[in-house]
PDB file of C-alpha atoms and ligand atoms in Angstrom:
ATOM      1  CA  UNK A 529      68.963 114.719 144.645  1.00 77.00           C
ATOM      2  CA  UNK A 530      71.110 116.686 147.229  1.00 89.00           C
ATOM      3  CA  UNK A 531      74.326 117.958 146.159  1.00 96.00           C
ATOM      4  CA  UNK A 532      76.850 119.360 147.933  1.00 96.00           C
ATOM      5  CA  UNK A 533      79.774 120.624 145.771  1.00 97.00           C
ATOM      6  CA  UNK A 534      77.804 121.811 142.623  1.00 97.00           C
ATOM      7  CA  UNK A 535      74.529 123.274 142.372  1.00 98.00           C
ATOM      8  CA  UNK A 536      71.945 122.081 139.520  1.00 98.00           C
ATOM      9  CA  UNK A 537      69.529 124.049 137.708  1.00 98.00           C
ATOM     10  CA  UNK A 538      67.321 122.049 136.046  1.00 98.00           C
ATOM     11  CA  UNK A 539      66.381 123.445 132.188  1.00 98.00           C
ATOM     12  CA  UNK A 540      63.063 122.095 132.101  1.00 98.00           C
ATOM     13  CA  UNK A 541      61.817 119.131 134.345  1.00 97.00           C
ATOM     14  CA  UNK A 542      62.263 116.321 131.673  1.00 98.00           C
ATOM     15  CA  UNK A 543      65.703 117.202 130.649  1.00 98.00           C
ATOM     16  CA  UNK A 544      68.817 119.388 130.824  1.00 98.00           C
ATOM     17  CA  UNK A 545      70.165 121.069 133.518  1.00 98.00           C
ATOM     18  CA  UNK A 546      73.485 123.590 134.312  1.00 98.00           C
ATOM     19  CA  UNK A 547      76.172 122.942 136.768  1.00 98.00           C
ATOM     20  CA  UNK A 548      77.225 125.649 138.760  1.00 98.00           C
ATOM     21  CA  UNK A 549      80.280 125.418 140.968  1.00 97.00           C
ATOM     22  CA  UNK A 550      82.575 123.524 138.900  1.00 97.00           C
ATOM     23  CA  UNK A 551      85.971 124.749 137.260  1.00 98.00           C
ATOM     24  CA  UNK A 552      86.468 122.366 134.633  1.00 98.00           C
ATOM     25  CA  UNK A 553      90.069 123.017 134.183  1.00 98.00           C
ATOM     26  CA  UNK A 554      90.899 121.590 137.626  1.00 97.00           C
ATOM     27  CA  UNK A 555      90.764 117.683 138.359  1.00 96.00           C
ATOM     28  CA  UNK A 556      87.235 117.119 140.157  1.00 95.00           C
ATOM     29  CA  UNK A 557      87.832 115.672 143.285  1.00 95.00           C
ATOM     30  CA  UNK A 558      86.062 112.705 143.917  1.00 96.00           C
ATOM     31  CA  UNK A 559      82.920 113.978 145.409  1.00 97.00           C
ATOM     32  CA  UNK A 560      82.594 116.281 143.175  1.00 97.00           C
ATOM     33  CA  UNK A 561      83.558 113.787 140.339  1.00 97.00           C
ATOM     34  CA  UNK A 562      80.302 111.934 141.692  1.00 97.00           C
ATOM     35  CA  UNK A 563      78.025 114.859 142.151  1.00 98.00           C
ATOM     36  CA  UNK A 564      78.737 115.827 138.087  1.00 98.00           C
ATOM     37  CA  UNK A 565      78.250 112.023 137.406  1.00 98.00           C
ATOM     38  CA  UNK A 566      74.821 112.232 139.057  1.00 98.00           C
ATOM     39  CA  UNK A 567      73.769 115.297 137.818  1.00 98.00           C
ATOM     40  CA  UNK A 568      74.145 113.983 134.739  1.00 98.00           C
ATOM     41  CA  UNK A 569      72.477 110.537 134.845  1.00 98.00           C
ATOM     42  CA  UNK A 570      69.778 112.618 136.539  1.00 98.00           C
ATOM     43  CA  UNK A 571      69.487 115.038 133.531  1.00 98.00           C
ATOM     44  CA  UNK A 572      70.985 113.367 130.837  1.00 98.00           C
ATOM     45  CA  UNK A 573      72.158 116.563 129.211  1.00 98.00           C
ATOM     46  CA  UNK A 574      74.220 118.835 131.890  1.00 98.00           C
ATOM     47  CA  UNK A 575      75.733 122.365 130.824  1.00 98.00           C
ATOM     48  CA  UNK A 576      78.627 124.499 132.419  1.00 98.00           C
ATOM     49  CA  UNK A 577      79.083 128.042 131.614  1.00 98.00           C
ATOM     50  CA  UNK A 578      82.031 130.292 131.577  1.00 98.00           C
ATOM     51  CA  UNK A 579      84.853 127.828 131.288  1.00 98.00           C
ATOM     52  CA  UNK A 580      88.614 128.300 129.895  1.00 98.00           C
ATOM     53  CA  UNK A 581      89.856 124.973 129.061  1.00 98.00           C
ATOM     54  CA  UNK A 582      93.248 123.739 127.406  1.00 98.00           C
ATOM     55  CA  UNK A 583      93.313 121.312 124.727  1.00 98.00           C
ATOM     56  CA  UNK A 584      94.726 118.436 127.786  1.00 98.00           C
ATOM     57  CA  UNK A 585      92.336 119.994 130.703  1.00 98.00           C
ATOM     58  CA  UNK A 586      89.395 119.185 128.162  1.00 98.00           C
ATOM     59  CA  UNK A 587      90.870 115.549 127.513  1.00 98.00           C
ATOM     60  CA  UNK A 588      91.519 115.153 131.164  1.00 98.00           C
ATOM     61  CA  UNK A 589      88.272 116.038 132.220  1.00 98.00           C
ATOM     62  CA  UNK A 590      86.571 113.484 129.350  1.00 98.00           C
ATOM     63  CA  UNK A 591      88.850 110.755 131.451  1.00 97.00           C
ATOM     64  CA  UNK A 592      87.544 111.081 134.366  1.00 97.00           C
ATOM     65  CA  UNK A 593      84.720 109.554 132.923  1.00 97.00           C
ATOM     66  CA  UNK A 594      86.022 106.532 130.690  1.00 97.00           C
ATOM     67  CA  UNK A 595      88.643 106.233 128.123  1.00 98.00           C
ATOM     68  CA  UNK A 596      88.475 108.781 124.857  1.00 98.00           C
ATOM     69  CA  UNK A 597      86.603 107.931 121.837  1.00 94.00           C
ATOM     70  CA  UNK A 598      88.380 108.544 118.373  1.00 92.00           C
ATOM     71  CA  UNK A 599      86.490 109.253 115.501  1.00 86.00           C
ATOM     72  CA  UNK A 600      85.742 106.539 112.827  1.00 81.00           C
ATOM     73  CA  UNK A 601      85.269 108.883 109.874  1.00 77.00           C
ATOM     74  CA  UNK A 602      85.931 112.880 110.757  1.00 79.00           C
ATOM     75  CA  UNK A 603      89.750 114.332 109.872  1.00 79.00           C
ATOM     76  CA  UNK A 604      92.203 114.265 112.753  1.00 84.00           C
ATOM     77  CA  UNK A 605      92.473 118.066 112.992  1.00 87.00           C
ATOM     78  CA  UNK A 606      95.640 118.214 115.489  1.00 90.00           C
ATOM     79  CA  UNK A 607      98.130 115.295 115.128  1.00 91.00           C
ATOM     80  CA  UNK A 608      98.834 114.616 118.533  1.00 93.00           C
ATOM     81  CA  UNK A 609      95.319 114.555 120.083  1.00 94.00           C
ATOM     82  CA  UNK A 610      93.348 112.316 117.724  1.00 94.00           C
ATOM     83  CA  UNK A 611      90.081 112.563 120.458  1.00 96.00           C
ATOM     84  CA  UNK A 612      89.386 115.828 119.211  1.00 97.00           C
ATOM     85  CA  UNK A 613      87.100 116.574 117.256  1.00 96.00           C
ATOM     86  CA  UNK A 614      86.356 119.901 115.650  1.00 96.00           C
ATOM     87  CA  UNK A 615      82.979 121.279 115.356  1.00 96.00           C
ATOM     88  CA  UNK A 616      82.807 124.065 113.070  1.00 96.00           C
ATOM     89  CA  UNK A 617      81.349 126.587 110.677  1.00 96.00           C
ATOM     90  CA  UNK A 618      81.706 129.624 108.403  1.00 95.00           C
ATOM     91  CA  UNK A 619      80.920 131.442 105.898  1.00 96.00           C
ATOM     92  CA  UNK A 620      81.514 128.375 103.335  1.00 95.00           C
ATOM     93  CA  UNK A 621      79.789 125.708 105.740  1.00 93.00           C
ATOM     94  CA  UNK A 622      76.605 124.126 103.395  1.00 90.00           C
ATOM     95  CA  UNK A 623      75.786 121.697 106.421  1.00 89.00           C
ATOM     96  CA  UNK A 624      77.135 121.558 109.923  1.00 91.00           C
ATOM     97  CA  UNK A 625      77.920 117.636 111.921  1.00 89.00           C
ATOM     98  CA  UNK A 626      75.046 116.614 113.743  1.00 91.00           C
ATOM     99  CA  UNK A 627      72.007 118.954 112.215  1.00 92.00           C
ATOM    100  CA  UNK A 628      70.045 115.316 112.044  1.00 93.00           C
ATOM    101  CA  UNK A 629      68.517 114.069 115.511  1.00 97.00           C
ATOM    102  CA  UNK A 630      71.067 111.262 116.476  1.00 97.00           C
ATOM    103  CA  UNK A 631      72.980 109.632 118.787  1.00 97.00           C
ATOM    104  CA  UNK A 632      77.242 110.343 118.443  1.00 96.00           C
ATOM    105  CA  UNK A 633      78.886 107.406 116.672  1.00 95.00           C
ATOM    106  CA  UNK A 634      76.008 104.876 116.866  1.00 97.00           C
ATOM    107  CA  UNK A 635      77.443 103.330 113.893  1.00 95.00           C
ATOM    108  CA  UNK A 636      80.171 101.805 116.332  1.00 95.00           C
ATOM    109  CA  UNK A 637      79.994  98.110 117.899  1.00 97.00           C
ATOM    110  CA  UNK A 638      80.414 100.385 121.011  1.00 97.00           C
ATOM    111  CA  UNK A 639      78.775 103.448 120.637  1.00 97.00           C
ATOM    112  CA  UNK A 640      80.292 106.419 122.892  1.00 98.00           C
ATOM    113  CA  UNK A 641      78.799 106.713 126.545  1.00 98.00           C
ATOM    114  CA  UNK A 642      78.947 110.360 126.627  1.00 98.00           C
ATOM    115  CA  UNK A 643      80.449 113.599 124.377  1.00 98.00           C
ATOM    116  CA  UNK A 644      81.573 116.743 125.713  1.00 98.00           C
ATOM    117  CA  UNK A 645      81.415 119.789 123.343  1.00 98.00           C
ATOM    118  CA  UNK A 646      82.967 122.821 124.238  1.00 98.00           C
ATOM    119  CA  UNK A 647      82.501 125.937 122.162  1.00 98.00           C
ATOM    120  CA  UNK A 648      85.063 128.979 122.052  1.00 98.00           C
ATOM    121  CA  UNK A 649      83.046 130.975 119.027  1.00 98.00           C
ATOM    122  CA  UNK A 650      79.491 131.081 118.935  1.00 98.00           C
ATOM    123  CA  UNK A 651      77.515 133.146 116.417  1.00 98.00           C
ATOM    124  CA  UNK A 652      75.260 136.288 117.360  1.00 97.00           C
ATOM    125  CA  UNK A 653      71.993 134.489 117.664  1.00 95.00           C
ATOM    126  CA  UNK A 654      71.151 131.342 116.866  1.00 97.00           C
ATOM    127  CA  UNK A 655      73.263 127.885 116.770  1.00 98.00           C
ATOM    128  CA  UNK A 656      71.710 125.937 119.838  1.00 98.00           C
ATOM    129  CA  UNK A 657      71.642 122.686 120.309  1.00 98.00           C
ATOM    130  CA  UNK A 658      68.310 120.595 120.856  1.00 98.00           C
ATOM    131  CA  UNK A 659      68.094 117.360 123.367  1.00 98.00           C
ATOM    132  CA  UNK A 660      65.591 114.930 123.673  1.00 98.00           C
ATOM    133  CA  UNK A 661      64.672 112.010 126.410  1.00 98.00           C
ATOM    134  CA  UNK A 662      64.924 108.751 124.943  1.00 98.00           C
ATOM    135  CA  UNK A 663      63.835 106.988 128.335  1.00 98.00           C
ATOM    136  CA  UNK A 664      60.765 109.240 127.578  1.00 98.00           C
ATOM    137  CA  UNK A 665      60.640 108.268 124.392  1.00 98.00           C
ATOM    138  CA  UNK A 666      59.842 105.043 125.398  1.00 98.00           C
ATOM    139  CA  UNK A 667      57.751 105.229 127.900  1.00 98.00           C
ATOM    140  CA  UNK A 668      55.124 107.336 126.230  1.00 98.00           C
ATOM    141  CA  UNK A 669      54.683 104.621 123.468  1.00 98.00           C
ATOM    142  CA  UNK A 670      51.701 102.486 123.788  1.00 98.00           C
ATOM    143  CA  UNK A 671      51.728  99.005 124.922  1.00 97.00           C
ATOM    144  CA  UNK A 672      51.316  96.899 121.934  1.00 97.00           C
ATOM    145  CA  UNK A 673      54.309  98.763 120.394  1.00 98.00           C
ATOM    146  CA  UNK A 674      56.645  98.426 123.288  1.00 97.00           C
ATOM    147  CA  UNK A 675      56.040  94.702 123.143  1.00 97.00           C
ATOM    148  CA  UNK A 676      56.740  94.695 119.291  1.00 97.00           C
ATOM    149  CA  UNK A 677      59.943  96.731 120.121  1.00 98.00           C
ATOM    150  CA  UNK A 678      61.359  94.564 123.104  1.00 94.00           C
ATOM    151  CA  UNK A 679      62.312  91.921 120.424  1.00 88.00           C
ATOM    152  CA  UNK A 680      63.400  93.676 117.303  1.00 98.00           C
ATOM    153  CA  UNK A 681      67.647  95.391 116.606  1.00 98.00           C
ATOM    154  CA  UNK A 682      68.328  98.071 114.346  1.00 98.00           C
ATOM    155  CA  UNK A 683      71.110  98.199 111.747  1.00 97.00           C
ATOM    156  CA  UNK A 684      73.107 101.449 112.345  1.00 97.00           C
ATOM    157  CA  UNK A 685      75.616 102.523 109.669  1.00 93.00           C
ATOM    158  CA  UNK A 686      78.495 105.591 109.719  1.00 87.00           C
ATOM    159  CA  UNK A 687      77.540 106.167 105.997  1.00 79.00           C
ATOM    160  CA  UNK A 688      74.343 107.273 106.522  1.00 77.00           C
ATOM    161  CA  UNK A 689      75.874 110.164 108.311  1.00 70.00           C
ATOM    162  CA  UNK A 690      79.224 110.564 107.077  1.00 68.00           C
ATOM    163  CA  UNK A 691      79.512 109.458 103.512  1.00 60.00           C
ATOM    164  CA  UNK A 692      79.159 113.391 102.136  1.00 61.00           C
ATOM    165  CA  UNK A 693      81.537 114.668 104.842  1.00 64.00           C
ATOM    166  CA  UNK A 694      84.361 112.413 103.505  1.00 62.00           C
ATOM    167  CA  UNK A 695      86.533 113.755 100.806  1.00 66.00           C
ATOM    168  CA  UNK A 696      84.914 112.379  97.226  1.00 66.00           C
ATOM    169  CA  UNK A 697      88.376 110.852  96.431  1.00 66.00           C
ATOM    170  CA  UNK A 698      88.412 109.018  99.833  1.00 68.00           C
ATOM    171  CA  UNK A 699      85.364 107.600  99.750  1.00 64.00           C
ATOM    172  CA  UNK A 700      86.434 104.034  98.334  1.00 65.00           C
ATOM    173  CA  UNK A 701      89.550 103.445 100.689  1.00 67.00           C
ATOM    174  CA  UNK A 702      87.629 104.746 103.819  1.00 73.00           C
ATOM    175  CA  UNK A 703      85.969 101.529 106.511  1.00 75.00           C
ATOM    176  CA  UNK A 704      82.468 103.417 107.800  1.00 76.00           C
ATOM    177  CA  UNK A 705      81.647 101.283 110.197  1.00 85.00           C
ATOM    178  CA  UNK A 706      78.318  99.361 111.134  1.00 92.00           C
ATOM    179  CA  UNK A 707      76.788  97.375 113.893  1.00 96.00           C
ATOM    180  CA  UNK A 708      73.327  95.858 114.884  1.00 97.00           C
ATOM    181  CA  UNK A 709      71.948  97.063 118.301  1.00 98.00           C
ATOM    182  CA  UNK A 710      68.608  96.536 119.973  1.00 98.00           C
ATOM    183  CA  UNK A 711      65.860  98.617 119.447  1.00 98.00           C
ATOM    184  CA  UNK A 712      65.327  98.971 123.199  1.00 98.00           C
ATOM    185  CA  UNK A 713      68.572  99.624 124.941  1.00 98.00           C
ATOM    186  CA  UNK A 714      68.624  99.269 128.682  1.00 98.00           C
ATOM    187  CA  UNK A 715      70.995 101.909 130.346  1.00 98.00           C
ATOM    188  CA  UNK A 716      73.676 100.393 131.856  1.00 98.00           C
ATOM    189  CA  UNK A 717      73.637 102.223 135.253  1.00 98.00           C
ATOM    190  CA  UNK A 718      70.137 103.413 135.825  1.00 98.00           C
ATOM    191  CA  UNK A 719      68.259 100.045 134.701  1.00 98.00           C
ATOM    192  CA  UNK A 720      65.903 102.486 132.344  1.00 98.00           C
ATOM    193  CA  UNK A 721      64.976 101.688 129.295  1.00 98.00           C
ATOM    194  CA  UNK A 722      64.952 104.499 125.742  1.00 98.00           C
ATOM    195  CA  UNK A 723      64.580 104.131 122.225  1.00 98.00           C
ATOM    196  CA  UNK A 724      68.031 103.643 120.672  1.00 98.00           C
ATOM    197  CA  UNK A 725      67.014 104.153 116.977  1.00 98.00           C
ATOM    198  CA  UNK A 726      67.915 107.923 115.273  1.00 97.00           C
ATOM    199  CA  UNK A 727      67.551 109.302 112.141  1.00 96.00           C
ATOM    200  CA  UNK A 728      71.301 109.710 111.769  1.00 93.00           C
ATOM    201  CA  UNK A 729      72.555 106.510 111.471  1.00 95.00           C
ATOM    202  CA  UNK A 730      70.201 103.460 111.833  1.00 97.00           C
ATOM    203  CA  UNK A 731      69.255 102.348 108.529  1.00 95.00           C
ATOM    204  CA  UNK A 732      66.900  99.819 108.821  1.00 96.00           C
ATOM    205  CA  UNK A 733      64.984  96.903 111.072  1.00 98.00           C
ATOM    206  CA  UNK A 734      66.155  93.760 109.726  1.00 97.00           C
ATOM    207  CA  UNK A 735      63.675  91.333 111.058  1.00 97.00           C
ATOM    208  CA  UNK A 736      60.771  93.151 108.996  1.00 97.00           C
ATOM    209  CA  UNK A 737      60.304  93.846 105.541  1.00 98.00           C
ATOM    210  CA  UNK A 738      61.445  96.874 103.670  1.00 97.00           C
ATOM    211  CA  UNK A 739      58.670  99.257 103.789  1.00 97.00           C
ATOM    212  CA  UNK A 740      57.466  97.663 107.303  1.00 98.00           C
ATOM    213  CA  UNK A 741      60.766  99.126 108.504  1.00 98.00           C
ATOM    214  CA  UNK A 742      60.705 102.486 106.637  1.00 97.00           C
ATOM    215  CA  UNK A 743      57.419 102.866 108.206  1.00 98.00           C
ATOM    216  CA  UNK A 744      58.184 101.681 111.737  1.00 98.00           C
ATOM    217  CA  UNK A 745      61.817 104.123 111.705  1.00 98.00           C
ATOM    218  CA  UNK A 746      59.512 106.074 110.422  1.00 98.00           C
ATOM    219  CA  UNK A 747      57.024 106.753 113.129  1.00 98.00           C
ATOM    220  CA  UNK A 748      59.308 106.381 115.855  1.00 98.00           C
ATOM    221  CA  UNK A 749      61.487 109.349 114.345  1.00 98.00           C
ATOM    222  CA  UNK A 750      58.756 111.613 114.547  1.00 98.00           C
ATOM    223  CA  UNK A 751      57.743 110.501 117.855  1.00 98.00           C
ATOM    224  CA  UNK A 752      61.288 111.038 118.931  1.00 97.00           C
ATOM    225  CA  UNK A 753      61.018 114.657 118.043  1.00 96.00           C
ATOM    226  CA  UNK A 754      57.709 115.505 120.466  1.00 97.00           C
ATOM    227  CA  UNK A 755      58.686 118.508 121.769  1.00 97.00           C
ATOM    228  CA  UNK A 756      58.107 117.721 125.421  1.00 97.00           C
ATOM    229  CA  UNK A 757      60.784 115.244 125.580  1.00 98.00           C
ATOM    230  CA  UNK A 758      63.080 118.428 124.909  1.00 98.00           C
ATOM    231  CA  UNK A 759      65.530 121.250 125.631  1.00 98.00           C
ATOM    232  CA  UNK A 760      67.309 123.741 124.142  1.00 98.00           C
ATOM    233  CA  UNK A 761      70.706 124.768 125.005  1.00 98.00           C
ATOM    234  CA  UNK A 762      71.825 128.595 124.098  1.00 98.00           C
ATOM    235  CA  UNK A 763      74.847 128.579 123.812  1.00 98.00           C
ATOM    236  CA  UNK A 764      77.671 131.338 125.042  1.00 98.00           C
ATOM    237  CA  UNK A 765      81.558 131.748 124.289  1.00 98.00           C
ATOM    238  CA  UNK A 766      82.764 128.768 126.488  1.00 98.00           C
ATOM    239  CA  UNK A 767      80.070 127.008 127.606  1.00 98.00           C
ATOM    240  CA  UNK A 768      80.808 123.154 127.599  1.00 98.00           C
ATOM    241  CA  UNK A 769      77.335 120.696 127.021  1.00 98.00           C
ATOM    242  CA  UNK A 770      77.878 116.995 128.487  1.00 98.00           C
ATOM    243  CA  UNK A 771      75.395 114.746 127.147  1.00 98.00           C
ATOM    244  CA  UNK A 772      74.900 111.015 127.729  1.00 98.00           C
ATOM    245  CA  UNK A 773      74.287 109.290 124.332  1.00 98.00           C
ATOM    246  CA  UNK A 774      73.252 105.702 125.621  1.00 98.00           C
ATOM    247  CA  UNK A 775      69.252 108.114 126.954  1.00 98.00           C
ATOM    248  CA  UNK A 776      69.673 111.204 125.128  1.00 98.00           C
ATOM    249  CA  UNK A 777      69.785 112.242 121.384  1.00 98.00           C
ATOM    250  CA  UNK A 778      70.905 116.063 120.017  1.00 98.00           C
ATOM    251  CA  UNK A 779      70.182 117.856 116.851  1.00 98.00           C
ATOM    252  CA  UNK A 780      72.653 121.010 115.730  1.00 97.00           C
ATOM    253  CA  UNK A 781      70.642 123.870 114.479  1.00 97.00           C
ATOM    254  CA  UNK A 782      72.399 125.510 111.659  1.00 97.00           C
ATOM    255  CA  UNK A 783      70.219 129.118 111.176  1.00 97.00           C
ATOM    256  CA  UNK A 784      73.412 131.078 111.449  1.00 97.00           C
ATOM    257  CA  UNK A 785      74.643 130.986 108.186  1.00 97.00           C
ATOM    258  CA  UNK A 786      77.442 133.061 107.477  1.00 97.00           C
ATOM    259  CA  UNK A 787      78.112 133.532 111.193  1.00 97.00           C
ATOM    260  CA  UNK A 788      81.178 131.403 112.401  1.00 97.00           C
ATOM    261  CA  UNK A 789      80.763 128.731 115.479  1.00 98.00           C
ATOM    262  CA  UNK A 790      83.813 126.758 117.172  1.00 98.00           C
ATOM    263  CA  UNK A 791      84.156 124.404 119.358  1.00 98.00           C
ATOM    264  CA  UNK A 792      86.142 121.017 120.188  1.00 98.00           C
ATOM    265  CA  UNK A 793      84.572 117.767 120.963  1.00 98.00           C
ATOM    266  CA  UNK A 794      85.759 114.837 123.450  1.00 98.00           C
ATOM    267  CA  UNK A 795      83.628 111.824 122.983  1.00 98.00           C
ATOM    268  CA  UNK A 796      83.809 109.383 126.032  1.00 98.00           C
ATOM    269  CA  UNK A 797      83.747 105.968 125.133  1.00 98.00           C
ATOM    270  CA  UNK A 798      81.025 103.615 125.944  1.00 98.00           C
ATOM    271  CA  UNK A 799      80.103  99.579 126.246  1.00 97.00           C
ATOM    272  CA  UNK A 800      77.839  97.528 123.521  1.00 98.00           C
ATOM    273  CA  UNK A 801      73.966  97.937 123.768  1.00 98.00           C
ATOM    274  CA  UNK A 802      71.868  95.395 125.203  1.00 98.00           C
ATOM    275  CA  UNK A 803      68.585  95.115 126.033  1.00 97.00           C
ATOM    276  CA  UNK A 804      67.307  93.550 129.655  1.00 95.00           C
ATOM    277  CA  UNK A 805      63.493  93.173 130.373  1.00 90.00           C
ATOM    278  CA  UNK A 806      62.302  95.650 133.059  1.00 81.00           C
TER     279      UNK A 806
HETATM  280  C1  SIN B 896      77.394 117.126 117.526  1.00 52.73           C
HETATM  281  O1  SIN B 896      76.562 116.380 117.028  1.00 52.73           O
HETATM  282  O2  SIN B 896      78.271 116.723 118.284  1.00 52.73           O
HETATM  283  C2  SIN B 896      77.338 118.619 117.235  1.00 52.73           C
HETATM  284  C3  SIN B 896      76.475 119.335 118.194  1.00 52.73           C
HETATM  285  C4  SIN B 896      76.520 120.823 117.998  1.00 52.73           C
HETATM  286  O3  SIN B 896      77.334 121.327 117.216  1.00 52.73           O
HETATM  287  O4  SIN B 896      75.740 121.514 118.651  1.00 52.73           O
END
């Protein structure tokens, strides 16, 4: 693809690349607005280095791209901008959000189209962030079990992810939210096709039986994971990732322990799921 206002490093040749060129804390005009947009249905995973970005620049620049997603389950950490959501540990963090392969928020009738995480404190070494092709995913599956895919949904539920991350005492008042969405989910603008199952939130298959589902999830969990479907993004002081969660899924490595990481995340929200035959 030819671009003319950014330029586009690709990470590796199945996924990821960086923007250069691009100063997110200015409006994008509208080629440039449609170059990013590209770049990233292209890569599904694009990174920008060396940014300085308000609070309102970073929710302006998520708009560009759809209306902002708030959070079903995660504490509104500043009152008067409920899309963000803090990403952070310390030296008391036991987990960190997101250190399961998954899909942001697939719990939700209408999962988010994209999330952009921006990270102001990142630790010595260490802390990356892993992608992986779904489209790929799917395509390097055998025959027989695409077929047995094409018909089958997947029961995705917040709790699965979230229930230890809400306060113990909120647990009974708090709605995590569920939904049913294909197996197969056809991208909305590039026609492909990707698995749209993760270990984060889908809980089971509901046309099969119990351990025929276990074992199915199963499988195509670890196939997810085949390294050659990935990247890895190191990350710097304020470097922003932009991934596209309808063909891509992430996975937070926390090895940094006691070493602090900060960042804020605007989630861009997306459409329902379907599935369309190729
Ligand atoms: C997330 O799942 O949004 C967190 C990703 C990260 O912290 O690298």
């Amino acid at each position: 693809m030819a671009y003319q206002t950014i330029e586009v490093r690709k990470l590796t040749p199945t996924i990821g690349a960086e923007i250069f060129g691009v100063d997110l804390a200015k409006p994008l005009g509208n080629q440039q607005f449609q170059e990013v947009h590209d770049a990233l249905m292209d890569n599904l995973v694009v990174f920008f280095r060396d940014q300085k970005m308000s609070i309102d620049q970073h929710k302006d620049f998520g708009r560009r791209f759809g209306p902002l997603h708030v959070h079903p389950n995660a504490p509104i950490a500043f009152k008067d901008h409920p899309e963000i959501l803090v990403i952070k540990a310390d030296e008391k963090s036991k987990h960190v959000a997101g250190e399961e392969w998954h899909s942001d928020v697939s719990c939700d009738v209408e999962p988010p189209m994209g999330s952009i995480l921006y990270l102001t404190e990142v630790p010595p070494n260490g802390g990356d962030t892993l992608f992986a092709n779904m489209y790929r995913a799917y395509e390097t599956l055998s025959g027989p079990i695409k077929q047995l895919l094409q018909g089958l949904t997947a029961l995705h539920d917040s709790s699965k992810a979230h229930y230890y991350r809400v306060k113990a005492t909120d647990r009974d008042d708090i709605k995590f939210p569920n939904a049913e969405h294909p197996v197969v989910r056809t991208h909305p603008v590039t026609g492909k096709q990707g698995l749209y199952v993760n270990r984060g939130f889908t809980l089971r298959i509901p046309q099969l039986k119990r351990n025929e589902s276990d074992a199915l999830l199963e499988m195509l969990y670890r196939h997810i994971e085949t390294p050659e479907f990935q990247c890895r993004f190191k990350w710097q002081a304020n470097s922003v990732a932009f991934w596209d969660n309808r063909c891509a899924q992430h996975h937070a490595m926390f090895d940094y322990f006691p070493s602090r990481r900060y960042g804020h995340r605007v989630t861009v929200c997306g459409d329902k799921p379907f599935y369309r035959a190729a």
